[in-house]
Amino acid sequence: MRQSSAILYDKDECPFCWKVRLALAIKALEVEHITIDTENKPADFLALSPNGKVPLLTSNGELISESSVIIETLECWQPKPTLLGVSPQEREHIATLNHYSDTVIGPAIRDAIFTQRGRPSSQWDMDAIVQSKRKWRDCLAWLNNHFEPSDPLHPVFFSRFSLAECALLPRFALASAYGLHQSREFPELQRWFDYHRQQPYFVTTAPAIFFD
């Protein structure tokens, strides 16, 4: 379904932007995408978003920032399939995982990504990478305790694909792309990631770094 007036200001490797792209793909919603170079933000983008943050969704004169709020907007545009859960308990659990991804996993792996991105290996901060690997392992242990797939052939965190997948898949993919591989301690999480990374909604929304 084409949303003719909607524009998503986007950045390929940004996990928050990728979260939104996954939601759009699952809901079969089409919007115009404008990729922003966050190192050289154009003036017309800064006029819309003075803080220069992406993702930013514009629609009929409205400006909607923050990935989770954008996805709530997509739920209004296309309620099915829902990404936010059906029962109050499911909605709470999905929101918890989304918050954990944003506030714990992101900071845990950020330093390893930033020290490697665009730099030769001779300039990498190896201490930052080691610390990120340790923190990532702790995150995997926490996630493993919250993972109860109902269908081993189509593994998801809850009864259906949800915002939890939209939030977590980019984190897993970026961790993998920058050498923070999934631990063999958690084979169920590895199977979950291996399943989703092969699906069209992942392949069509993933940044180039994941395939390099």
mmCIF file of N, CA and C in Angstrom, residues 70-169:
data_model
loop_
_atom_site.group_PDB
_atom_site.id
_atom_site.type_symbol
_atom_site.label_atom_id
_atom_site.label_comp_id
_atom_site.label_asym_id
_atom_site.label_seq_id
_atom_site.Cartn_x
_atom_site.Cartn_y
_atom_site.Cartn_z
ATOM 1 N N ILE A 70 7.056 6.237 15.348
ATOM 2 C CA ILE A 70 6.789 6.034 13.920
ATOM 3 C C ILE A 70 6.061 4.712 13.707
ATOM 4 N N ILE A 71 6.491 3.666 14.399
ATOM 5 C CA ILE A 71 5.840 2.364 14.224
ATOM 6 C C ILE A 71 4.415 2.390 14.764
ATOM 7 N N GLU A 72 4.157 3.139 15.815
ATOM 8 C CA GLU A 72 2.777 3.314 16.275
ATOM 9 C C GLU A 72 1.936 3.979 15.183
ATOM 10 N N THR A 73 2.536 4.924 14.468
ATOM 11 C CA THR A 73 1.845 5.570 13.353
ATOM 12 C C THR A 73 1.547 4.567 12.246
ATOM 13 N N LEU A 74 2.518 3.711 11.940
ATOM 14 C CA LEU A 74 2.298 2.682 10.917
ATOM 15 C C LEU A 74 1.176 1.735 11.329
ATOM 16 N N GLU A 75 1.064 1.460 12.627
ATOM 17 C CA GLU A 75 -0.035 0.614 13.119
ATOM 18 C C GLU A 75 -1.385 1.259 12.830
ATOM 19 N N CYS A 76 -1.449 2.574 12.925
ATOM 20 C CA CYS A 76 -2.703 3.277 12.614
ATOM 21 C C CYS A 76 -2.998 3.200 11.117
ATOM 22 N N TRP A 77 -1.964 3.335 10.297
ATOM 23 C CA TRP A 77 -2.161 3.275 8.849
ATOM 24 C C TRP A 77 -2.564 1.879 8.391
ATOM 25 N N GLN A 78 -1.924 0.878 8.974
ATOM 26 C CA GLN A 78 -2.156 -0.509 8.558
ATOM 27 C C GLN A 78 -2.163 -1.385 9.812
ATOM 28 N N PRO A 79 -3.328 -1.588 10.426
ATOM 29 C CA PRO A 79 -3.378 -2.315 11.704
ATOM 30 C C PRO A 79 -2.938 -3.771 11.631
ATOM 31 N N LYS A 80 -3.023 -4.382 10.455
ATOM 32 C CA LYS A 80 -2.668 -5.794 10.343
ATOM 33 C C LYS A 80 -1.537 -5.977 9.343
ATOM 34 N N PRO A 81 -0.580 -6.831 9.670
ATOM 35 C CA PRO A 81 -0.439 -7.550 10.944
ATOM 36 C C PRO A 81 0.058 -6.617 12.038
ATOM 37 N N THR A 82 -0.467 -6.788 13.225
ATOM 38 C CA THR A 82 -0.036 -5.936 14.320
ATOM 39 C C THR A 82 1.388 -6.280 14.737
ATOM 40 N N LEU A 83 2.147 -5.265 15.080
ATOM 41 C CA LEU A 83 3.514 -5.456 15.577
ATOM 42 C C LEU A 83 3.616 -5.203 17.071
ATOM 43 N N LEU A 84 2.560 -4.665 17.660
ATOM 44 C CA LEU A 84 2.625 -4.230 19.059
ATOM 45 C C LEU A 84 1.985 -5.213 20.023
ATOM 46 N N GLY A 85 1.428 -6.305 19.506
ATOM 47 C CA GLY A 85 0.821 -7.294 20.387
ATOM 48 C C GLY A 85 -0.684 -7.157 20.450
ATOM 49 N N VAL A 86 -1.323 -8.208 20.940
ATOM 50 C CA VAL A 86 -2.784 -8.243 21.020
ATOM 51 C C VAL A 86 -3.248 -8.090 22.463
ATOM 52 N N SER A 87 -2.786 -8.966 23.330
ATOM 53 C CA SER A 87 -3.195 -8.900 24.740
ATOM 54 C C SER A 87 -2.340 -7.879 25.488
ATOM 55 N N PRO A 88 -2.843 -7.353 26.607
ATOM 56 C CA PRO A 88 -2.030 -6.423 27.407
ATOM 57 C C PRO A 88 -0.687 -7.023 27.819
ATOM 58 N N GLN A 89 -0.686 -8.296 28.183
ATOM 59 C CA GLN A 89 0.567 -8.933 28.597
ATOM 60 C C GLN A 89 1.558 -9.002 27.436
ATOM 61 N N GLU A 90 1.061 -9.363 26.263
ATOM 62 C CA GLU A 90 1.938 -9.439 25.095
ATOM 63 C C GLU A 90 2.479 -8.062 24.738
ATOM 64 N N ARG A 91 1.632 -7.049 24.792
ATOM 65 C CA ARG A 91 2.075 -5.690 24.489
ATOM 66 C C ARG A 91 3.161 -5.245 25.465
ATOM 67 N N GLU A 92 2.990 -5.598 26.734
ATOM 68 C CA GLU A 92 3.991 -5.230 27.733
ATOM 69 C C GLU A 92 5.322 -5.922 27.454
ATOM 70 N N HIS A 93 5.279 -7.214 27.146
ATOM 71 C CA HIS A 93 6.508 -7.961 26.890
ATOM 72 C C HIS A 93 7.229 -7.443 25.647
ATOM 73 N N ILE A 94 6.477 -7.139 24.608
ATOM 74 C CA ILE A 94 7.078 -6.601 23.386
ATOM 75 C C ILE A 94 7.716 -5.247 23.662
ATOM 76 N N ALA A 95 7.020 -4.398 24.398
ATOM 77 C CA ALA A 95 7.567 -3.084 24.740
ATOM 78 C C ALA A 95 8.838 -3.213 25.569
ATOM 79 N N THR A 96 8.880 -4.200 26.457
ATOM 80 C CA THR A 96 10.072 -4.415 27.281
ATOM 81 C C THR A 96 11.275 -4.777 26.419
ATOM 82 N N LEU A 97 11.083 -5.668 25.453
ATOM 83 C CA LEU A 97 12.190 -6.058 24.583
ATOM 84 C C LEU A 97 12.631 -4.909 23.690
ATOM 85 N N ASN A 98 11.689 -4.130 23.197
ATOM 86 C CA ASN A 98 12.046 -2.965 22.392
ATOM 87 C C ASN A 98 12.878 -1.984 23.214
ATOM 88 N N HIS A 99 12.459 -1.737 24.440
ATOM 89 C CA HIS A 99 13.187 -0.819 25.320
ATOM 90 C C HIS A 99 14.574 -1.370 25.634
ATOM 91 N N TYR A 100 14.669 -2.664 25.864
ATOM 92 C CA TYR A 100 15.965 -3.283 26.160
ATOM 93 C C TYR A 100 16.908 -3.144 24.965
ATOM 94 N N SER A 101 16.387 -3.357 23.779
ATOM 95 C CA SER A 101 17.205 -3.199 22.578
ATOM 96 C C SER A 101 17.750 -1.780 22.463
ATOM 97 N N ASP A 102 16.871 -0.803 22.684
ATOM 98 C CA ASP A 102 17.261 0.600 22.528
ATOM 99 C C ASP A 102 18.223 1.072 23.607
ATOM 100 N N THR A 103 17.993 0.660 24.845
ATOM 101 C CA THR A 103 18.706 1.270 25.974
ATOM 102 C C THR A 103 19.833 0.425 26.542
ATOM 103 N N VAL A 104 19.848 -0.869 26.237
ATOM 104 C CA VAL A 104 20.902 -1.743 26.777
ATOM 105 C C VAL A 104 21.769 -2.321 25.662
ATOM 106 N N ILE A 105 21.144 -2.972 24.683
ATOM 107 C CA ILE A 105 21.947 -3.590 23.627
ATOM 108 C C ILE A 105 22.674 -2.538 22.798
ATOM 109 N N GLY A 106 21.968 -1.486 22.425
ATOM 110 C CA GLY A 106 22.609 -0.443 21.623
ATOM 111 C C GLY A 106 23.883 0.088 22.257
ATOM 112 N N PRO A 107 23.821 0.580 23.496
ATOM 113 C CA PRO A 107 25.043 1.047 24.159
ATOM 114 C C PRO A 107 26.084 -0.050 24.353
ATOM 115 N N ALA A 108 25.650 -1.298 24.520
ATOM 116 C CA ALA A 108 26.597 -2.393 24.758
ATOM 117 C C ALA A 108 27.502 -2.635 23.559
ATOM 118 N N ILE A 109 26.957 -2.544 22.357
ATOM 119 C CA ILE A 109 27.751 -2.872 21.166
ATOM 120 C C ILE A 109 28.248 -1.640 20.411
ATOM 121 N N ARG A 110 27.818 -0.463 20.826
ATOM 122 C CA ARG A 110 28.101 0.763 20.072
ATOM 123 C C ARG A 110 29.596 1.028 19.908
ATOM 124 N N ASP A 111 30.371 0.903 20.994
ATOM 125 C CA ASP A 111 31.785 1.274 20.927
ATOM 126 C C ASP A 111 32.553 0.397 19.947
ATOM 127 N N ALA A 112 32.241 -0.896 19.914
ATOM 128 C CA ALA A 112 32.924 -1.791 18.973
ATOM 129 C C ALA A 112 32.612 -1.409 17.530
ATOM 130 N N ILE A 113 31.385 -1.006 17.281
ATOM 131 C CA ILE A 113 30.996 -0.605 15.927
ATOM 132 C C ILE A 113 31.671 0.701 15.546
ATOM 133 N N PHE A 114 31.610 1.688 16.424
ATOM 134 C CA PHE A 114 32.139 3.006 16.089
ATOM 135 C C PHE A 114 33.647 3.001 15.901
ATOM 136 N N THR A 115 34.370 2.175 16.679
ATOM 137 C CA THR A 115 35.827 2.182 16.540
ATOM 138 C C THR A 115 36.274 1.497 15.248
ATOM 139 N N GLN A 116 35.423 0.621 14.681
ATOM 140 C CA GLN A 116 35.784 -0.078 13.445
ATOM 141 C C GLN A 116 35.275 0.620 12.192
ATOM 142 N N ARG A 117 34.160 1.313 12.297
ATOM 143 C CA ARG A 117 33.497 1.842 11.104
ATOM 144 C C ARG A 117 34.396 2.839 10.364
ATOM 145 N N GLY A 118 34.692 2.507 9.126
ATOM 146 C CA GLY A 118 35.455 3.411 8.278
ATOM 147 C C GLY A 118 36.919 3.559 8.636
ATOM 148 N N ARG A 119 37.455 2.650 9.452
ATOM 149 C CA ARG A 119 38.848 2.764 9.886
ATOM 150 C C ARG A 119 39.620 1.496 9.554
ATOM 151 N N PRO A 120 40.930 1.617 9.288
ATOM 152 C CA PRO A 120 41.756 0.412 9.157
ATOM 153 C C PRO A 120 41.908 -0.257 10.518
ATOM 154 N N SER A 121 42.156 -1.550 10.509
ATOM 155 C CA SER A 121 42.230 -2.297 11.769
ATOM 156 C C SER A 121 43.324 -1.780 12.693
ATOM 157 N N SER A 122 44.341 -1.149 12.125
ATOM 158 C CA SER A 122 45.430 -0.616 12.956
ATOM 159 C C SER A 122 44.960 0.509 13.869
ATOM 160 N N GLN A 123 43.800 1.091 13.558
ATOM 161 C CA GLN A 123 43.284 2.209 14.358
ATOM 162 C C GLN A 123 42.145 1.795 15.290
ATOM 163 N N TRP A 124 41.820 0.527 15.327
ATOM 164 C CA TRP A 124 40.726 0.080 16.183
ATOM 165 C C TRP A 124 41.136 0.108 17.651
ATOM 166 N N ASP A 125 40.188 0.464 18.491
ATOM 167 C CA ASP A 125 40.386 0.413 19.943
ATOM 168 C C ASP A 125 40.022 -1.002 20.397
ATOM 169 N N MET A 126 41.039 -1.829 20.586
ATOM 170 C CA MET A 126 40.787 -3.236 20.901
ATOM 171 C C MET A 126 40.145 -3.407 22.276
ATOM 172 N N ASP A 127 40.462 -2.516 23.215
ATOM 173 C CA ASP A 127 39.826 -2.599 24.534
ATOM 174 C C ASP A 127 38.316 -2.386 24.412
ATOM 175 N N ALA A 128 37.922 -1.434 23.560
ATOM 176 C CA ALA A 128 36.491 -1.177 23.357
ATOM 177 C C ALA A 128 35.807 -2.393 22.745
ATOM 178 N N ILE A 129 36.487 -3.053 21.825
ATOM 179 C CA ILE A 129 35.912 -4.239 21.187
ATOM 180 C C ILE A 129 35.748 -5.368 22.195
ATOM 181 N N VAL A 130 36.766 -5.582 23.028
ATOM 182 C CA VAL A 130 36.695 -6.640 24.047
ATOM 183 C C VAL A 130 35.555 -6.363 25.022
ATOM 184 N N GLN A 131 35.425 -5.109 25.449
ATOM 185 C CA GLN A 131 34.355 -4.767 26.390
ATOM 186 C C GLN A 131 32.982 -4.960 25.749
ATOM 187 N N SER A 132 32.863 -4.582 24.474
ATOM 188 C CA SER A 132 31.584 -4.765 23.789
ATOM 189 C C SER A 132 31.238 -6.242 23.647
ATOM 190 N N LYS A 133 32.236 -7.073 23.380
ATOM 191 C CA LYS A 133 31.981 -8.516 23.283
ATOM 192 C C LYS A 133 31.451 -9.062 24.605
ATOM 193 N N ARG A 134 32.032 -8.607 25.699
ATOM 194 C CA ARG A 134 31.576 -9.069 27.018
ATOM 195 C C ARG A 134 30.140 -8.610 27.279
ATOM 196 N N LYS A 135 29.874 -7.340 26.983
ATOM 197 C CA LYS A 135 28.529 -6.810 27.216
ATOM 198 C C LYS A 135 27.507 -7.483 26.297
ATOM 199 N N TRP A 136 27.907 -7.776 25.076
ATOM 200 C CA TRP A 136 27.013 -8.439 24.132
ATOM 201 C C TRP A 136 26.649 -9.833 24.624
ATOM 202 N N ARG A 137 27.620 -10.533 25.173
ATOM 203 C CA ARG A 137 27.347 -11.853 25.721
ATOM 204 C C ARG A 137 26.335 -11.754 26.863
ATOM 205 N N ASP A 138 26.464 -10.729 27.706
ATOM 206 C CA ASP A 138 25.505 -10.527 28.798
ATOM 207 C C ASP A 138 24.106 -10.253 28.243
ATOM 208 N N CYS A 139 24.046 -9.481 27.161
ATOM 209 C CA CYS A 139 22.750 -9.202 26.533
ATOM 210 C C CYS A 139 22.122 -10.481 25.986
ATOM 211 N N LEU A 140 22.937 -11.315 25.364
ATOM 212 C CA LEU A 140 22.422 -12.578 24.830
ATOM 213 C C LEU A 140 21.866 -13.460 25.939
ATOM 214 N N ALA A 141 22.552 -13.480 27.070
ATOM 215 C CA ALA A 141 22.067 -14.280 28.201
ATOM 216 C C ALA A 141 20.709 -13.765 28.671
ATOM 217 N N TRP A 142 20.565 -12.458 28.743
ATOM 218 C CA TRP A 142 19.283 -11.865 29.163
ATOM 219 C C TRP A 142 18.187 -12.203 28.157
ATOM 220 N N LEU A 143 18.484 -12.046 26.869
ATOM 221 C CA LEU A 143 17.493 -12.347 25.836
ATOM 222 C C LEU A 143 17.110 -13.820 25.845
ATOM 223 N N ASN A 144 18.087 -14.675 26.059
ATOM 224 C CA ASN A 144 17.814 -16.111 26.067
ATOM 225 C C ASN A 144 16.799 -16.480 27.149
ATOM 226 N N ASN A 145 16.846 -15.757 28.255
ATOM 227 C CA ASN A 145 15.898 -16.006 29.348
ATOM 228 C C ASN A 145 14.488 -15.524 29.023
ATOM 229 N N HIS A 146 14.365 -14.690 27.984
ATOM 230 C CA HIS A 146 13.061 -14.153 27.600
ATOM 231 C C HIS A 146 12.568 -14.743 26.282
ATOM 232 N N PHE A 147 13.261 -15.763 25.797
ATOM 233 C CA PHE A 147 12.938 -16.322 24.482
ATOM 234 C C PHE A 147 12.194 -17.638 24.652
ATOM 235 N N GLU A 148 10.945 -17.661 24.194
ATOM 236 C CA GLU A 148 10.125 -18.870 24.279
ATOM 237 C C GLU A 148 9.410 -19.083 22.946
ATOM 238 N N PRO A 149 10.156 -19.523 21.922
ATOM 239 C CA PRO A 149 9.531 -19.682 20.599
ATOM 240 C C PRO A 149 8.454 -20.759 20.610
ATOM 241 N N SER A 150 7.310 -20.422 20.057
ATOM 242 C CA SER A 150 6.205 -21.387 20.029
ATOM 243 C C SER A 150 6.303 -22.331 18.838
ATOM 244 N N ASP A 151 7.024 -21.908 17.793
ATOM 245 C CA ASP A 151 7.160 -22.720 16.584
ATOM 246 C C ASP A 151 8.631 -22.759 16.194
ATOM 247 N N PRO A 152 9.314 -23.885 16.386
ATOM 248 C CA PRO A 152 10.744 -23.946 16.084
ATOM 249 C C PRO A 152 11.070 -23.738 14.611
ATOM 250 N N LEU A 153 10.101 -23.968 13.725
ATOM 251 C CA LEU A 153 10.343 -23.772 12.295
ATOM 252 C C LEU A 153 10.231 -22.313 11.888
ATOM 253 N N HIS A 154 9.482 -21.534 12.647
ATOM 254 C CA HIS A 154 9.305 -20.102 12.379
ATOM 255 C C HIS A 154 9.484 -19.347 13.698
ATOM 256 N N PRO A 155 10.710 -19.315 14.223
ATOM 257 C CA PRO A 155 10.917 -18.799 15.580
ATOM 258 C C PRO A 155 10.720 -17.286 15.693
ATOM 259 N N VAL A 156 9.927 -16.900 16.661
ATOM 260 C CA VAL A 156 9.740 -15.494 17.016
ATOM 261 C C VAL A 156 9.708 -15.405 18.537
ATOM 262 N N PHE A 157 9.902 -14.198 19.056
ATOM 263 C CA PHE A 157 9.962 -14.061 20.509
ATOM 264 C C PHE A 157 8.610 -14.301 21.164
ATOM 265 N N PHE A 158 7.544 -13.994 20.445
ATOM 266 C CA PHE A 158 6.218 -14.206 21.006
ATOM 267 C C PHE A 158 5.395 -15.020 20.010
ATOM 268 N N SER A 159 4.124 -14.846 19.957
ATOM 269 C CA SER A 159 3.285 -15.706 19.124
ATOM 270 C C SER A 159 3.347 -15.351 17.645
ATOM 271 N N ARG A 160 3.877 -14.180 17.319
ATOM 272 C CA ARG A 160 3.953 -13.733 15.927
ATOM 273 C C ARG A 160 5.092 -12.720 15.801
ATOM 274 N N PHE A 161 5.513 -12.461 14.567
ATOM 275 C CA PHE A 161 6.513 -11.429 14.312
ATOM 276 C C PHE A 161 6.009 -10.117 14.893
ATOM 277 N N SER A 162 6.882 -9.413 15.607
ATOM 278 C CA SER A 162 6.437 -8.215 16.316
ATOM 279 C C SER A 162 7.524 -7.145 16.316
ATOM 280 N N LEU A 163 7.233 -6.074 17.015
ATOM 281 C CA LEU A 163 8.220 -5.015 17.215
ATOM 282 C C LEU A 163 9.495 -5.556 17.849
ATOM 283 N N ALA A 164 9.383 -6.637 18.614
ATOM 284 C CA ALA A 164 10.589 -7.237 19.202
ATOM 285 C C ALA A 164 11.565 -7.643 18.110
ATOM 286 N N GLU A 165 11.077 -8.302 17.058
ATOM 287 C CA GLU A 165 11.949 -8.671 15.934
ATOM 288 C C GLU A 165 12.465 -7.429 15.216
ATOM 289 N N CYS A 166 11.595 -6.447 14.997
ATOM 290 C CA CYS A 166 12.025 -5.222 14.310
ATOM 291 C C CYS A 166 13.163 -4.536 15.059
ATOM 292 N N ALA A 167 13.108 -4.575 16.374
ATOM 293 C CA ALA A 167 14.133 -3.917 17.182
ATOM 294 C C ALA A 167 15.406 -4.743 17.280
ATOM 295 N N LEU A 168 15.260 -6.053 17.454
ATOM 296 C CA LEU A 168 16.416 -6.898 17.764
ATOM 297 C C LEU A 168 17.186 -7.357 16.537
ATOM 298 N N LEU A 169 16.519 -7.605 15.429
ATOM 299 C CA LEU A 169 17.235 -8.093 14.251
ATOM 300 C C LEU A 169 18.344 -7.144 13.800
#
